[in-house]
């Protein structure tokens, strides 16, 4: 009798929940998409320790679905390196009920510059891998949990003013840690715990998509550690990005600068890249990219990288891509630590 | 240093507020196809509109509009366009689409009459190209390719009624435009396109606006005879 009563109550509650649910939850479901790639990588070409391997770098699923009118959810599940790394790249709720302003809450890729935000799907990154500055200065891919407001307003028929503002838990670590390790610590809250000082950031820009031009500037600031005297130590990131497209030619560039406080001084780090590509016909696109970084550790940490590559678009959603990457260090361009990447990528 | 950063953030905020205040409230002046071609193609190749069904385009549009930083009006326009051109997956969707087109044609939802040049610029150019040669920014994704209106064979092999039907109902990968171009505009546009092949040199050097008055084209003469 008691079991029947319990079952009846549970059934009734479930029925009430589902019958009263917005139709979006039960009736519309998710749209599933994603992207994947396969790579053959040769590191340290011409050296004794040449490293050659295959990689299923990404097989990532993206799911988007409406919950109710003006409210949707989007998330990306990463299966990286043949499934060795599984993580949620982002997962947020988006509210679109306000004119030209979107409110997003959850885990998102920070809208700092363009390269961090637009790295994926793989096909949009015309040279596989990151340029200098977007690993150890801006710790790409930098995603975090928080609140994000994103807006766009028409300037005239041809352009718009765009802005983003966000507050996130922020990068966290020990005094003087490398910025990328701050990101990794941030992902392991059990190790470092949480602090109550949220990091904030913003990007503003203007875009003229019909003329093919856009430019924006970004800032991020947050406490990342405490010094031995319990003084708050901050990390500040500044960025500028721009791109121009015309008749198949694309030029884009980005600069990122960090000031990382340690006791008594700031560590200053700067990196950036310039990339040019040209679509020959509708299927073939060669590309070159130069990137460099300037680090506080001395010239041995100041690196440059020249990459040349090309894509053949098998379909609008799939490309075969090759890139040869030439690294330079204080001694100048070398050949021993160069790399070659062959890649097949597809938008699912 | 801390104060400098705070000052910087305040200055950034002030700049943002100023720019927002200067931003015009004008919105939606560009059509869905234009927004699609100019924005989606900036990061990746344009995907064919019939790659996804209407539900998928709606979901993808919500997500990608944030990445592309579209305004609300642009988002609505591009999603509406993609849904109108989406892959039909059920017979019911086919019927619904036909009904939408029928009702739209009855109430003539286009608010103001546009010249064929206006319509071409906003609806056709993204695929058929600025010179009508079928080489627009979205042309690469289609097989067969968008029609080259400058090819004399185009006008020679088609009647005005066939062109009107293709624009209204869609053909191959081209979506139906009955919901976004009024019947009167379709007729004028058809005449304009048929005239294009007679005056456009093969190198496409003449701008589309120089074709002449399309209202005097044979299309209008013929369609007027058909009307009661």
Coordinates of C-alpha atoms in Angstrom, one line a residue:
Chain A
X1 CA 0.0 0.0 0.0
X2 CA 2.7 2.4 1.0
X3 CA 4.7 1.5 -2.2
X4 CA 1.6 2.1 -4.3
X5 CA 1.0 5.5 -2.6
X6 CA 4.6 6.5 -3.2
X7 CA 4.5 5.4 -6.8
X8 CA 1.3 7.3 -7.3
X9 CA 2.7 10.5 -5.7
X10 CA 5.9 10.2 -7.9
X11 CA 3.8 9.6 -11.0
X12 CA 1.6 12.5 -10.2
X13 CA 4.5 14.8 -9.6
X14 CA 6.2 13.7 -12.8
X15 CA 3.0 14.1 -14.8
X16 CA 2.5 17.6 -13.3
X17 CA 6.1 18.6 -14.2
X18 CA 6.0 17.4 -17.7
X19 CA 2.4 18.4 -18.5
X20 CA 3.2 21.9 -17.2
X21 CA 6.6 22.1 -18.9
X22 CA 7.2 24.6 -21.7
X23 CA 6.8 22.7 -25.0
X24 CA 10.4 23.7 -25.8
X25 CA 11.8 21.4 -23.3
X26 CA 10.0 18.3 -24.4
X27 CA 9.1 19.0 -28.0
X28 CA 12.1 20.7 -29.7
X29 CA 15.2 18.8 -28.7
X30 CA 18.7 19.6 -29.5
X31 CA 20.5 20.3 -32.7
X32 CA 23.7 18.3 -32.8
X33 CA 26.6 19.5 -34.8
X34 CA 30.4 19.6 -34.3
X35 CA 33.7 19.3 -36.0
X36 CA 36.6 16.8 -36.2
X37 CA 40.1 16.5 -37.6
X38 CA 42.8 14.1 -38.2
X39 CA 46.5 15.1 -38.2
X40 CA 49.8 13.7 -39.1
X41 CA 52.4 15.7 -37.2
X42 CA 56.2 15.8 -37.5
X43 CA 58.0 17.8 -34.9
X44 CA 61.7 18.6 -34.9
X45 CA 62.2 18.0 -38.6
X46 CA 65.8 17.2 -39.5
X47 CA 66.8 16.6 -35.9
X48 CA 67.9 13.4 -34.1
X49 CA 64.8 13.4 -32.0
X50 CA 62.2 13.8 -34.8
X51 CA 58.8 13.1 -33.4
X52 CA 56.2 11.7 -35.8
X53 CA 52.7 10.8 -34.8
X54 CA 49.1 10.6 -35.8
X55 CA 46.5 12.5 -33.9
X56 CA 42.7 12.6 -33.8
X57 CA 43.1 16.1 -32.3
X58 CA 39.4 17.0 -32.1
X59 CA 36.2 15.1 -32.3
X60 CA 34.0 17.7 -30.7
X61 CA 30.2 17.7 -30.5
X62 CA 28.3 21.0 -30.3
X63 CA 24.7 20.9 -29.2
X64 CA 22.3 23.8 -29.2
X65 CA 18.6 23.9 -28.3
X66 CA 15.8 26.3 -27.5
X67 CA 14.4 26.0 -24.0
X68 CA 11.6 28.5 -24.3
X69 CA 11.2 31.6 -26.5
X70 CA 14.3 33.9 -26.0
X71 CA 16.2 31.3 -24.0
X72 CA 18.5 28.7 -25.4
X73 CA 21.4 26.5 -24.3
X74 CA 24.6 25.7 -26.1
X75 CA 27.4 23.5 -25.2
X76 CA 30.5 21.8 -26.7
X77 CA 31.9 18.5 -25.5
X78 CA 35.5 18.0 -26.4
X79 CA 37.0 14.7 -27.2
X80 CA 40.6 15.7 -27.9
X81 CA 43.6 13.6 -28.8
X82 CA 41.6 10.5 -29.6
X83 CA 39.5 10.9 -26.5
X84 CA 42.4 11.2 -24.1
X85 CA 41.1 14.6 -23.0
X86 CA 37.4 15.0 -22.4
X87 CA 36.0 18.3 -21.3
X88 CA 33.2 20.8 -21.7
X89 CA 34.7 23.6 -23.8
X90 CA 31.7 25.8 -23.1
X91 CA 28.2 25.3 -21.8
X92 CA 25.9 28.3 -21.3
X93 CA 22.4 29.6 -21.3
X94 CA 21.6 32.5 -23.6
X95 CA 18.8 35.0 -23.2
X96 CA 17.9 36.9 -26.4
X97 CA 14.8 38.8 -25.3
X98 CA 16.5 42.2 -25.1
X99 CA 17.1 44.2 -28.3
X100 CA 20.7 44.0 -29.3
X101 CA 21.9 42.7 -26.0
X102 CA 22.4 39.0 -25.1
X103 CA 22.8 37.8 -21.6
X104 CA 24.8 34.6 -21.3
X105 CA 25.5 32.6 -18.1
X106 CA 27.6 29.5 -17.7
X107 CA 31.0 28.4 -19.0
X108 CA 32.1 30.3 -22.1
X109 CA 35.2 31.1 -24.1
X110 CA 36.2 34.6 -23.2
X111 CA 35.6 37.1 -25.9
X112 CA 39.1 38.4 -25.7
X113 CA 40.3 39.4 -29.1
X114 CA 39.5 37.1 -32.1
X115 CA 41.9 34.2 -32.0
X116 CA 40.7 32.9 -28.6
X117 CA 37.1 33.2 -29.5
X118 CA 37.3 32.0 -33.1
X119 CA 39.8 29.1 -32.8
X120 CA 37.2 26.5 -33.4
X121 CA 35.9 24.7 -35.4
X122 CA 39.3 23.6 -36.7
X123 CA 38.6 24.8 -40.3
X124 CA 38.6 28.5 -39.3
X125 CA 42.2 28.2 -38.1
X126 CA 44.1 28.2 -41.4
X127 CA 47.4 27.3 -39.8
X128 CA 47.1 24.4 -37.3
X129 CA 48.3 25.3 -33.9
X130 CA 48.6 28.6 -32.0
X131 CA 50.7 31.6 -32.9
X132 CA 53.1 32.8 -30.2
X133 CA 51.4 34.9 -27.6
X134 CA 48.3 32.8 -27.6
X135 CA 49.5 30.0 -25.3
X136 CA 51.7 31.6 -22.7
X137 CA 50.3 35.1 -22.6
X138 CA 46.7 34.7 -23.5
X139 CA 46.2 31.1 -22.3
X140 CA 44.2 29.9 -25.2
X141 CA 41.7 28.4 -25.1
X142 CA 40.7 30.4 -22.1
X143 CA 37.2 29.5 -21.0
X144 CA 35.8 30.2 -17.6
X145 CA 32.5 30.3 -15.7
X146 CA 30.6 33.5 -15.2
X147 CA 28.2 36.1 -16.6
X148 CA 28.6 37.6 -20.1
X149 CA 26.8 40.5 -21.7
X150 CA 27.2 40.7 -25.5
X151 CA 25.8 43.5 -27.6
X152 CA 25.7 44.9 -31.1
X153 CA 24.2 48.1 -32.5
X154 CA 24.0 49.3 -36.0
X155 CA 26.2 52.3 -36.8
X156 CA 24.5 52.6 -40.2
X157 CA 23.4 50.2 -42.9
X158 CA 26.9 48.9 -43.3
X159 CA 28.4 48.6 -39.9
X160 CA 27.9 48.0 -36.3
X161 CA 29.4 48.7 -32.9
X162 CA 30.0 45.6 -30.9
X163 CA 30.8 45.1 -27.2
X164 CA 31.2 42.4 -24.7
X165 CA 31.5 42.6 -20.9
X166 CA 31.9 39.8 -18.5
X167 CA 32.8 38.7 -15.0
X168 CA 34.3 35.3 -14.4
X169 CA 36.0 33.4 -11.6
X170 CA 39.3 34.3 -13.1
X171 CA 42.8 32.9 -13.4
X172 CA 44.3 31.7 -10.2
X173 CA 47.7 30.4 -8.9
X174 CA 50.8 31.2 -7.1
X175 CA 52.9 34.4 -7.4
X176 CA 54.8 34.5 -10.6
X177 CA 53.3 31.3 -12.1
X178 CA 53.2 31.1 -15.9
X179 CA 49.9 32.4 -17.2
X180 CA 49.0 29.1 -18.8
X181 CA 49.5 27.3 -15.6
X182 CA 47.1 29.8 -14.0
X183 CA 44.5 28.6 -16.4
X184 CA 45.2 25.0 -15.7
X185 CA 45.0 25.7 -11.9
X186 CA 41.8 27.6 -12.5
X187 CA 40.4 24.4 -13.9
X188 CA 41.4 22.4 -10.9
X189 CA 39.6 24.3 -8.1
X190 CA 40.2 21.6 -5.7
X191 CA 43.9 22.4 -5.6
X192 CA 43.7 26.2 -5.3
X193 CA 40.1 26.7 -4.0
X194 CA 38.2 29.8 -5.0
X195 CA 38.6 33.4 -4.1
X196 CA 35.9 36.0 -3.9
X197 CA 37.7 38.4 -6.3
X198 CA 36.1 38.0 -9.7
X199 CA 38.0 38.9 -12.8
X200 CA 36.3 41.3 -15.2
X201 CA 36.9 42.0 -18.8
X202 CA 35.5 43.7 -21.9
X203 CA 35.9 44.0 -25.6
X204 CA 34.7 46.8 -27.8
X205 CA 34.9 47.0 -31.6
X206 CA 33.5 48.2 -34.8
X207 CA 32.8 46.0 -37.7
X208 CA 32.0 46.8 -41.4
X209 CA 31.3 43.3 -42.8
X210 CA 30.3 44.6 -46.2
X211 CA 33.5 46.4 -46.5
X212 CA 35.4 43.4 -44.9
X213 CA 36.9 45.4 -42.0
X214 CA 36.8 45.1 -38.3
X215 CA 38.9 46.2 -35.3
X216 CA 38.5 45.8 -31.6
X217 CA 40.3 46.2 -28.3
X218 CA 40.1 43.9 -25.2
X219 CA 41.0 44.1 -21.6
X220 CA 41.0 41.6 -18.7
X221 CA 41.9 42.2 -15.1
X222 CA 41.8 40.1 -12.0
X223 CA 43.6 39.1 -8.9
X224 CA 45.5 35.9 -9.6
X225 CA 47.5 35.3 -6.3
X226 CA 48.4 36.7 -3.0
X227 CA 52.0 37.6 -2.2
X228 CA 53.8 36.4 0.9
X229 CA 52.6 39.6 2.6
X230 CA 49.0 38.8 1.6
X231 CA 49.0 41.6 -0.9
X232 CA 46.7 41.0 -3.9
X233 CA 48.6 40.4 -7.1
X234 CA 46.8 41.1 -10.3
X235 CA 47.1 40.0 -13.8
X236 CA 46.0 42.4 -16.5
X237 CA 45.7 41.5 -20.2
X238 CA 45.3 44.0 -23.0
X239 CA 44.6 43.2 -26.6
X240 CA 44.1 44.7 -30.1
X241 CA 42.8 42.8 -33.1
X242 CA 41.9 43.7 -36.6
X243 CA 41.1 42.0 -39.9
X244 CA 40.4 43.0 -43.5
X245 CA 39.0 40.9 -46.3
X246 CA 38.6 41.8 -50.0
X247 CA 38.2 39.6 -53.1
X248 CA 39.4 36.5 -51.5
X249 CA 42.3 38.1 -49.7
X250 CA 42.3 38.1 -45.9
X251 CA 44.7 40.0 -43.6
X252 CA 44.3 39.7 -39.9
X253 CA 46.5 40.4 -36.9
X254 CA 46.3 40.6 -33.2
X255 CA 48.5 41.8 -30.3
X256 CA 48.2 40.8 -26.7
X257 CA 50.1 42.3 -23.7
X258 CA 50.2 41.1 -20.1
X259 CA 51.3 42.8 -16.9
X260 CA 51.6 40.3 -14.1
X261 CA 52.3 41.6 -10.7
X262 CA 54.9 40.0 -8.5
X263 CA 56.2 41.4 -5.2
X264 CA 57.9 44.7 -6.1
X265 CA 57.4 44.7 -9.8
X266 CA 55.5 43.7 -12.9
X267 CA 56.3 41.0 -15.3
X268 CA 55.6 42.3 -18.8
X269 CA 54.8 39.9 -21.7
X270 CA 53.9 40.7 -25.2
X271 CA 53.0 38.5 -28.2
X272 CA 51.2 38.8 -31.5
X273 CA 50.7 37.6 -35.0
X274 CA 50.0 38.7 -38.6
X275 CA 48.4 36.3 -41.0
X276 CA 47.6 36.7 -44.7
X277 CA 45.7 34.3 -46.9
X278 CA 44.3 34.3 -50.4
X279 CA 41.5 32.2 -51.9
X280 CA 42.5 31.1 -55.4
X281 CA 39.3 30.2 -57.1
X282 CA 36.9 28.6 -54.8
X283 CA 38.9 25.7 -53.4
X284 CA 42.5 26.5 -52.8
X285 CA 43.8 28.9 -50.2
X286 CA 47.5 29.5 -49.3
X287 CA 48.4 31.2 -46.1
X288 CA 51.4 32.7 -44.3
X289 CA 51.6 33.7 -40.6
X290 CA 54.3 35.4 -38.5
X291 CA 54.1 35.4 -34.8
X292 CA 56.4 36.4 -32.0
X293 CA 56.6 36.8 -28.3
X294 CA 58.6 39.0 -25.9
X295 CA 59.0 37.5 -22.4
X296 CA 60.6 38.8 -19.2
X297 CA 62.9 35.8 -18.9
X298 CA 65.4 37.0 -21.3
X299 CA 66.2 36.4 -25.0
X300 CA 66.1 32.7 -24.7
X301 CA 62.3 33.0 -24.1
X302 CA 61.8 35.5 -27.0
X303 CA 60.6 33.4 -29.8
X304 CA 59.5 33.9 -33.4
X305 CA 57.6 31.6 -35.7
X306 CA 57.0 31.7 -39.4
X307 CA 54.4 29.3 -40.8
X308 CA 53.4 28.7 -44.4
X309 CA 50.6 26.5 -45.4
X310 CA 47.6 25.9 -47.7
X311 CA 44.1 24.5 -47.6
X312 CA 42.2 22.6 -50.3
X313 CA 38.5 22.7 -49.6
X314 CA 37.1 19.4 -50.6
X315 CA 33.6 20.7 -49.8
X316 CA 32.5 23.9 -48.0
X317 CA 32.6 21.9 -44.8
X318 CA 35.8 19.9 -45.2
X319 CA 39.5 20.8 -45.9
X320 CA 42.8 19.1 -46.5
X321 CA 45.4 21.3 -45.0
X322 CA 49.2 21.4 -44.8
X323 CA 51.5 23.7 -42.8
X324 CA 55.2 24.0 -42.4
X325 CA 56.3 25.8 -39.2
X326 CA 59.7 27.4 -38.9
X327 CA 60.7 28.4 -35.4
X328 CA 63.3 30.9 -34.5
X329 CA 65.1 31.4 -31.2
X330 CA 67.8 33.8 -30.1
X331 CA 70.2 32.2 -32.5
X332 CA 68.0 32.9 -35.4
X333 CA 66.0 30.6 -37.6
X334 CA 66.9 27.0 -37.2
X335 CA 65.9 23.9 -38.9
X336 CA 66.0 21.4 -36.0
X337 CA 62.8 22.4 -34.3
X338 CA 60.6 23.0 -37.3
X339 CA 57.4 21.2 -37.7
X340 CA 55.1 19.8 -40.4
X341 CA 51.4 19.2 -40.0
X342 CA 49.1 17.6 -42.4
X343 CA 45.5 17.8 -41.4
X344 CA 42.0 16.8 -42.6
X345 CA 39.2 18.8 -40.9
X346 CA 35.5 18.7 -41.3
X347 CA 32.5 20.6 -39.9
X348 CA 30.0 17.9 -38.9
Chain B
X1 CA 49.3 50.1 -11.2
X2 CA 45.9 48.9 -9.8
X3 CA 44.6 52.5 -10.1
X4 CA 45.8 52.7 -13.6
X5 CA 43.9 49.5 -14.5
X6 CA 40.7 50.8 -12.9
X7 CA 41.1 54.1 -14.8
X8 CA 41.6 52.2 -18.0
X9 CA 38.5 50.1 -17.4
X10 CA 36.5 53.3 -16.6
X11 CA 37.8 54.9 -19.8
X12 CA 36.9 51.8 -21.8
X13 CA 33.4 51.9 -20.2
X14 CA 33.0 55.6 -21.1
X15 CA 34.1 54.9 -24.6
X16 CA 31.6 52.1 -24.9
X17 CA 28.7 54.2 -23.6
X18 CA 29.6 57.0 -25.9
X19 CA 29.8 54.7 -28.9
X20 CA 26.4 53.1 -28.0
X21 CA 24.9 56.6 -27.7
X22 CA 26.2 57.4 -31.2
X23 CA 25.0 54.2 -32.7
X24 CA 22.1 54.7 -34.9
X25 CA 18.9 52.8 -34.2
X26 CA 18.6 51.9 -37.8
X27 CA 18.4 48.2 -38.2
X28 CA 17.4 45.5 -40.7
X29 CA 18.4 47.5 -43.8
X30 CA 20.3 44.6 -45.1
X31 CA 18.6 41.4 -46.3
X32 CA 19.0 37.9 -44.9
X33 CA 21.1 36.8 -47.9
X34 CA 23.3 39.8 -47.7
X35 CA 23.9 39.3 -44.0
X36 CA 24.5 35.6 -44.5
X37 CA 27.1 36.2 -47.3
X38 CA 29.0 39.1 -45.7
X39 CA 29.2 37.7 -42.1
X40 CA 29.2 33.9 -42.2
X41 CA 31.8 33.8 -44.9
X42 CA 34.3 35.9 -42.9
X43 CA 35.4 32.9 -40.7
X44 CA 34.5 29.8 -42.8
X45 CA 33.2 29.0 -46.2
X46 CA 29.5 29.7 -46.7
X47 CA 27.6 26.5 -46.1
X48 CA 24.8 25.6 -48.5
X49 CA 21.4 26.7 -47.1
X50 CA 20.0 23.3 -47.7
X51 CA 22.6 21.6 -45.5
X52 CA 20.4 21.8 -42.5
X53 CA 16.6 21.8 -41.8
X54 CA 14.8 24.8 -40.5
X55 CA 15.0 23.8 -36.8
X56 CA 18.8 23.3 -37.1
X57 CA 19.2 26.7 -38.8
X58 CA 17.3 28.3 -36.0
X59 CA 19.4 26.8 -33.3
X60 CA 22.7 27.3 -35.2
X61 CA 21.6 30.9 -35.9
X62 CA 21.1 31.7 -32.2
X63 CA 24.5 30.3 -31.3
X64 CA 26.4 31.8 -34.3
X65 CA 24.8 35.2 -34.0
X66 CA 26.8 35.7 -30.8
X67 CA 30.0 34.6 -32.5
X68 CA 29.4 36.8 -35.4
X69 CA 28.1 39.6 -33.1
X70 CA 25.0 40.3 -35.1
X71 CA 22.4 42.8 -34.1
X72 CA 18.9 41.5 -33.1
X73 CA 17.5 42.6 -36.5
X74 CA 20.3 41.0 -38.4
X75 CA 19.9 37.8 -36.5
X76 CA 16.2 37.6 -37.2
X77 CA 16.7 38.4 -40.9
X78 CA 19.4 35.8 -41.5
X79 CA 17.6 33.1 -39.5
X80 CA 14.4 33.8 -41.4
X81 CA 16.3 33.6 -44.7
X82 CA 18.1 30.4 -43.8
X83 CA 14.8 28.8 -42.6
X84 CA 13.1 29.8 -45.8
X85 CA 15.9 28.1 -47.8
X86 CA 16.4 25.1 -45.5
X87 CA 16.3 21.5 -46.4
X88 CA 12.7 20.2 -46.2
X89 CA 12.6 17.0 -44.2
X90 CA 8.9 16.2 -44.1
X91 CA 5.9 16.5 -46.4
X92 CA 4.3 18.6 -43.6
X93 CA 7.1 21.1 -43.8
X94 CA 6.7 21.3 -47.6
X95 CA 3.0 22.1 -47.1
X96 CA 3.8 24.6 -44.4
X97 CA 6.3 26.3 -46.6
X98 CA 3.8 26.4 -49.5
X99 CA 1.2 28.0 -47.2
X100 CA 3.6 30.6 -46.0
X101 CA 4.4 31.6 -49.5
X102 CA 0.7 31.6 -50.5
X103 CA -0.2 33.9 -47.6
X104 CA 2.8 36.1 -48.1
X105 CA 1.8 36.6 -51.7
X106 CA -1.8 37.4 -50.8
X107 CA -0.9 40.1 -48.3
X108 CA 2.2 41.3 -50.1
X109 CA 4.4 41.7 -47.0
X110 CA 7.0 43.7 -48.8
X111 CA 6.4 47.2 -47.4
X112 CA 7.7 49.3 -50.2
X113 CA 8.2 48.8 -53.9
X114 CA 11.8 48.3 -54.8
X115 CA 13.5 48.7 -58.1
X116 CA 14.9 45.5 -59.6
X117 CA 18.4 46.8 -58.9
X118 CA 17.5 47.1 -55.2
X119 CA 16.1 43.6 -55.2
X120 CA 19.0 42.2 -57.0
X121 CA 21.5 43.8 -54.6
X122 CA 19.7 42.6 -51.5
X123 CA 18.6 39.2 -52.5
X124 CA 20.5 37.9 -55.5
X125 CA 24.0 39.3 -55.5
X126 CA 25.3 37.1 -52.7
X127 CA 25.1 34.1 -55.1
X128 CA 24.9 35.5 -58.6
X129 CA 27.6 38.1 -58.1
X130 CA 27.9 41.9 -58.4
X131 CA 28.0 41.6 -62.2
X132 CA 25.4 38.8 -62.6
X133 CA 28.0 36.3 -63.7
X134 CA 27.1 33.7 -61.1
X135 CA 30.2 34.4 -59.0
X136 CA 28.9 35.7 -55.8
X137 CA 30.5 35.1 -52.4
X138 CA 28.3 32.1 -51.8
X139 CA 28.5 30.7 -55.3
X140 CA 31.3 28.3 -54.5
X141 CA 29.2 26.0 -52.4
X142 CA 26.6 25.3 -55.1
X143 CA 26.6 22.6 -57.7
X144 CA 25.1 23.4 -60.2
X145 CA 26.6 26.9 -60.0
X146 CA 24.3 29.9 -59.8
X147 CA 23.1 31.0 -63.2
X148 CA 25.3 33.4 -65.2
X149 CA 22.8 36.0 -66.4
X150 CA 25.4 37.6 -68.7
X151 CA 25.5 34.4 -70.8
X152 CA 23.4 35.0 -73.8
X153 CA 22.1 31.4 -73.6
X154 CA 20.3 32.3 -70.4
X155 CA 17.9 34.8 -72.0
X156 CA 17.7 32.8 -75.2
X157 CA 16.6 29.6 -73.5
X158 CA 14.1 30.9 -71.0
X159 CA 10.7 32.6 -71.1
X160 CA 9.8 35.3 -68.6
X161 CA 7.3 32.9 -67.0
X162 CA 10.0 30.4 -66.3
X163 CA 12.2 33.0 -64.7
X164 CA 9.3 34.3 -62.6
X165 CA 8.6 30.7 -61.5
X166 CA 12.2 30.0 -60.6
X167 CA 12.4 33.2 -58.4
X168 CA 9.0 32.6 -56.8
X169 CA 9.3 28.8 -56.2
X170 CA 13.0 28.3 -56.1
X171 CA 15.1 26.0 -58.4
X172 CA 17.9 23.6 -57.7
X173 CA 19.6 24.9 -54.6
X174 CA 18.0 28.4 -54.9
X175 CA 15.4 28.9 -52.2
X176 CA 11.9 30.3 -53.1
X177 CA 11.7 34.1 -52.7
X178 CA 7.9 34.5 -52.8
X179 CA 7.9 35.4 -49.1
X180 CA 10.4 38.2 -49.5
X181 CA 9.9 39.6 -53.0
X182 CA 6.4 40.7 -54.1
X183 CA 4.9 39.4 -57.3
X184 CA 5.2 42.8 -59.0
X185 CA 8.9 42.9 -58.0
X186 CA 9.5 39.4 -59.2
X187 CA 8.1 40.3 -62.6
X188 CA 10.3 43.3 -62.9
X189 CA 13.3 41.4 -61.7
X190 CA 12.7 38.7 -64.2
X191 CA 12.7 41.3 -67.0
X192 CA 15.8 42.8 -65.6
X193 CA 17.7 39.6 -65.6
X194 CA 16.6 38.6 -69.1
X195 CA 17.7 42.0 -70.3
X196 CA 21.1 41.7 -68.6
X197 CA 22.5 39.2 -71.0
X198 CA 21.9 41.6 -73.9
X199 CA 23.9 44.5 -72.5
X200 CA 26.4 43.0 -70.1
X201 CA 29.8 42.3 -71.7
X202 CA 31.4 39.0 -70.9
X203 CA 34.0 40.7 -68.7
X204 CA 31.2 42.1 -66.5
X205 CA 32.6 45.6 -66.7
X206 CA 29.3 47.4 -66.7
X207 CA 27.6 47.9 -63.4
X208 CA 24.2 46.3 -63.0
X209 CA 22.6 49.7 -62.5
X210 CA 23.3 50.6 -66.1
X211 CA 21.0 48.1 -67.7
X212 CA 18.2 50.6 -68.2
X213 CA 14.7 50.8 -67.2
X214 CA 13.6 47.2 -66.6
X215 CA 9.9 48.3 -66.5
X216 CA 10.1 48.7 -70.2
X217 CA 11.4 45.2 -70.7
X218 CA 9.5 42.5 -72.6
X219 CA 8.6 40.8 -69.4
X220 CA 6.3 43.6 -68.3
X221 CA 4.7 43.7 -71.7
X222 CA 4.0 40.0 -71.6
X223 CA 2.9 39.8 -68.0
X224 CA 0.6 42.7 -68.4
X225 CA -1.2 40.9 -71.2
X226 CA -1.7 38.0 -68.8
X227 CA -3.4 40.1 -66.2
X228 CA -7.2 40.7 -66.2

